[in-house]
Short mmCIF file of C-alpha atoms in Angstrom, two decimals:
data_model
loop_
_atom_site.label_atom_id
_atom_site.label_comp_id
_atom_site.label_asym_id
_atom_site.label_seq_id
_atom_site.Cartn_x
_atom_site.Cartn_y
_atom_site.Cartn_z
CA UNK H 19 90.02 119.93 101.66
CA UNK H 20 93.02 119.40 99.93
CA UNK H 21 95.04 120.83 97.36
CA UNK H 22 97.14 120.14 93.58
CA UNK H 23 100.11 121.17 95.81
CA UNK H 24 99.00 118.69 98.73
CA UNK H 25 98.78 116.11 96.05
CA UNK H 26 101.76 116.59 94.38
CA UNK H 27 103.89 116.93 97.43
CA UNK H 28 102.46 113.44 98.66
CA UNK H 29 102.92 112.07 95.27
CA UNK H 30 106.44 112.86 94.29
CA UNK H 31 108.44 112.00 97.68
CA UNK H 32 107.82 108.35 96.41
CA UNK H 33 110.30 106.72 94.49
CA UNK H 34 110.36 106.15 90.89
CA UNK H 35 107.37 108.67 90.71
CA UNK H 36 107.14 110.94 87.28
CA UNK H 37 104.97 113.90 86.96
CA UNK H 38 103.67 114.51 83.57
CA UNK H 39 101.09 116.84 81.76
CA UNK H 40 98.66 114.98 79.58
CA UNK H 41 95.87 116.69 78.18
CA UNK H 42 95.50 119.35 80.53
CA UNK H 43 95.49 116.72 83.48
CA UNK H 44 98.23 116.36 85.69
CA UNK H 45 99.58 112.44 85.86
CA UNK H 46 101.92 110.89 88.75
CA UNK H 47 103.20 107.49 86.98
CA UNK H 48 105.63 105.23 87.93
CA UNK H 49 107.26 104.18 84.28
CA UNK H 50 104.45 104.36 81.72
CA UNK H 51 101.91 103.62 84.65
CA UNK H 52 99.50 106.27 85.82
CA UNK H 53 98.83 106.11 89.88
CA UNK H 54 97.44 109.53 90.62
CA UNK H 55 95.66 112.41 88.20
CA UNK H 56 94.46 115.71 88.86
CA UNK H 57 91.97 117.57 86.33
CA UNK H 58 92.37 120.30 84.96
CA UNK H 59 90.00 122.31 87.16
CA UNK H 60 91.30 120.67 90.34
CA UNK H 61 88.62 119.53 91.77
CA UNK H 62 88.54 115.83 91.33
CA UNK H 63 91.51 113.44 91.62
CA UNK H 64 91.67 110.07 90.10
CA UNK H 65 93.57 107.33 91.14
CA UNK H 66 94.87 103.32 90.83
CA UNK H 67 92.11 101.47 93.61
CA UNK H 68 90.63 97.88 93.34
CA UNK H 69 88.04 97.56 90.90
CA UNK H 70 86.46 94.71 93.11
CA UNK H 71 86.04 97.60 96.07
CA UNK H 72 85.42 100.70 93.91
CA UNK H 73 81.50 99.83 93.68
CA UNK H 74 80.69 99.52 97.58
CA UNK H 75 82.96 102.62 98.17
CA UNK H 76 81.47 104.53 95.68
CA UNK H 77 77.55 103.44 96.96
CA UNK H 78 78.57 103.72 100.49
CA UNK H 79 79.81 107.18 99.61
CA UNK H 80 78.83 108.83 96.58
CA UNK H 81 79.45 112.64 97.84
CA UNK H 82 83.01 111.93 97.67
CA UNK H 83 83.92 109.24 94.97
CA UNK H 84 82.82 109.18 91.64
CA UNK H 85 82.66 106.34 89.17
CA UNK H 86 85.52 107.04 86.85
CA UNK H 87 84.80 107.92 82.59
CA UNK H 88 83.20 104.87 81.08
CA UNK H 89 86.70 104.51 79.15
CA UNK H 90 88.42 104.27 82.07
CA UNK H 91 85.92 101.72 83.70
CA UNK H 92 88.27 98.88 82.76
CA UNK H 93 90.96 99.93 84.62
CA UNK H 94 91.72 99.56 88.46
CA UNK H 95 90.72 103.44 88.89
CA UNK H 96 88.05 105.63 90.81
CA UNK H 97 88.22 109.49 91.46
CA UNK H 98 87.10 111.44 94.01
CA UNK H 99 86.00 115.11 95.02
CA UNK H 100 89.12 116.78 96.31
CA UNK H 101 87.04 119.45 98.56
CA UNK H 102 85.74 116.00 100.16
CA UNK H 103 89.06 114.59 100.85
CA UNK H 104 91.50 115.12 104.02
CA UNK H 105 95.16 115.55 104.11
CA UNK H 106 95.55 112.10 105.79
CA UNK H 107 93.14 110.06 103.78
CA UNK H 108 94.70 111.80 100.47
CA UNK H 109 98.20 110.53 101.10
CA UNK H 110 96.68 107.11 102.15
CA UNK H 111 94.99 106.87 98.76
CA UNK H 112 97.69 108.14 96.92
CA UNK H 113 100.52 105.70 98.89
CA UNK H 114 98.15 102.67 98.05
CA UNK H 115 98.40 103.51 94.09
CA UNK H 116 101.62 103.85 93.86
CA UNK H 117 101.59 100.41 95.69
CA UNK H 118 99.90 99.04 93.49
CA UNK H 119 102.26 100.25 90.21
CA UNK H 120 105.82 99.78 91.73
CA UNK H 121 107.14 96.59 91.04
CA UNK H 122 105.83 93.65 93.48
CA UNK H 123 109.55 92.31 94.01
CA UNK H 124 110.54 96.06 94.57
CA UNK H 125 114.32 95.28 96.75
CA UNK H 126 113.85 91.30 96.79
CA UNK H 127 117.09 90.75 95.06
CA UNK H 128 118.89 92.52 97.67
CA UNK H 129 117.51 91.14 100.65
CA UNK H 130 117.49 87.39 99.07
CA UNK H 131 120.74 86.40 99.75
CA UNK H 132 120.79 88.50 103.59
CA UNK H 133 122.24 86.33 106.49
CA UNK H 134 122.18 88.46 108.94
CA UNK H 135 123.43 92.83 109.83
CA UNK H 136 126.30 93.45 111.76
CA UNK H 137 126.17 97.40 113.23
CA UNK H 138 129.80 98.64 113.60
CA UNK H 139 130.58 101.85 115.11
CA UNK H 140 132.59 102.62 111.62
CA UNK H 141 131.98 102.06 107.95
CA UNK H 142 133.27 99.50 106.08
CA UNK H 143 132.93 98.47 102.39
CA UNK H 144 131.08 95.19 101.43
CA UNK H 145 130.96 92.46 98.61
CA UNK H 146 129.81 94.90 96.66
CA UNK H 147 131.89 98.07 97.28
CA UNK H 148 135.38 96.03 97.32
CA UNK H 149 134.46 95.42 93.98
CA UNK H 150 134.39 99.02 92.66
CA UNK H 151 130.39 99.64 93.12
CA UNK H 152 129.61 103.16 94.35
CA UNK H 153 129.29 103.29 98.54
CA UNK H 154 127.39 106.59 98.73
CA UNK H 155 124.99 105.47 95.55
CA UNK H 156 121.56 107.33 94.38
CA UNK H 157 119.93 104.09 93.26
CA UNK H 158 117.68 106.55 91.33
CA UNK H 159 120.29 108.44 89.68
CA UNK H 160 121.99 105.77 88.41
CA UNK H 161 125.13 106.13 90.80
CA UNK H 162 126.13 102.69 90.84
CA UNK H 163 130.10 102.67 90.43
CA UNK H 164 132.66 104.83 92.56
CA UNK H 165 134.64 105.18 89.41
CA UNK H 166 133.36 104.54 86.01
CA UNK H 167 135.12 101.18 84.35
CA UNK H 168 137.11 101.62 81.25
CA UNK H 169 134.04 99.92 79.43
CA UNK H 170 131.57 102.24 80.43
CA UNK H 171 133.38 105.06 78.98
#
């Protein structure tokens, strides 16, 4: 059996992830995109799956998943019993919505133009840093420049 707490631990170690109260239900989006909800009573848990799968899981296993509001039908969405759920399972569930929100070329630039990595024993600035970018940077704080440029101001 899990927990809101189980859920929302899972849930908000992943980057980019947002927790938000809407209408008594507790969301997990990435942006304006939902991945994870918990009701209000806590004891079901929706979240982003493959509409093409969601009918054989649901018929193969209808004590734990349930067919999501016929509103919500359209989306790529199921829900399931949270006293029916495992720890394990429950972060694999929640892990493969948020996969399925985060952007698809999530780091691409970066590793487009990569040759090759060279592991020194000391740090040294690259292309990047020599050029005033921040070399400790929170890419989800915004910390990109060591020192802010006169324009930024």
């Amino acid at each position: 059996m899990i927990t809101a707490a189980d859920v929302r631990a899972v849930a908000m170690s992943l980057p980019r992830t947002e927790e938000h109260l809407i209408r008594d239900h507790v969301k997990f989006r990435v942006g304006k995109i939902v991945y994870a909800s918990i009701s209000p009573d806590e004891t079901t848990i929706g979240f982003g799956f493959p509409k093409e799968e969601r009918a054989a899981l649901i018929d193969s296993q209808p004590d734990r998943f349930l067919w999501p509001k016929l509103s919500d039908q359209r989306f790529h969405w199921i829900n399931a019993r949270m006293s029916a759920l495992g720890q394990d399972e429950m972060r694999e569930l929640i892990i493969d919505a948020w996969r399925m929100v985060v952007p698809k070329k999530y780091f691409w630039k970066s590793a487009k133009w990569l040759h090759g990595i060279e592991f020194r024993d000391a740090d040294q600035k690259g292309f990047w840093e020599v050029r005033g970018y921040n070399n400790d940077a929170d890419p989800w704080k915004e910390e990109r420049y060591a020192d802010l440029p006169a324009w930024f101001a």
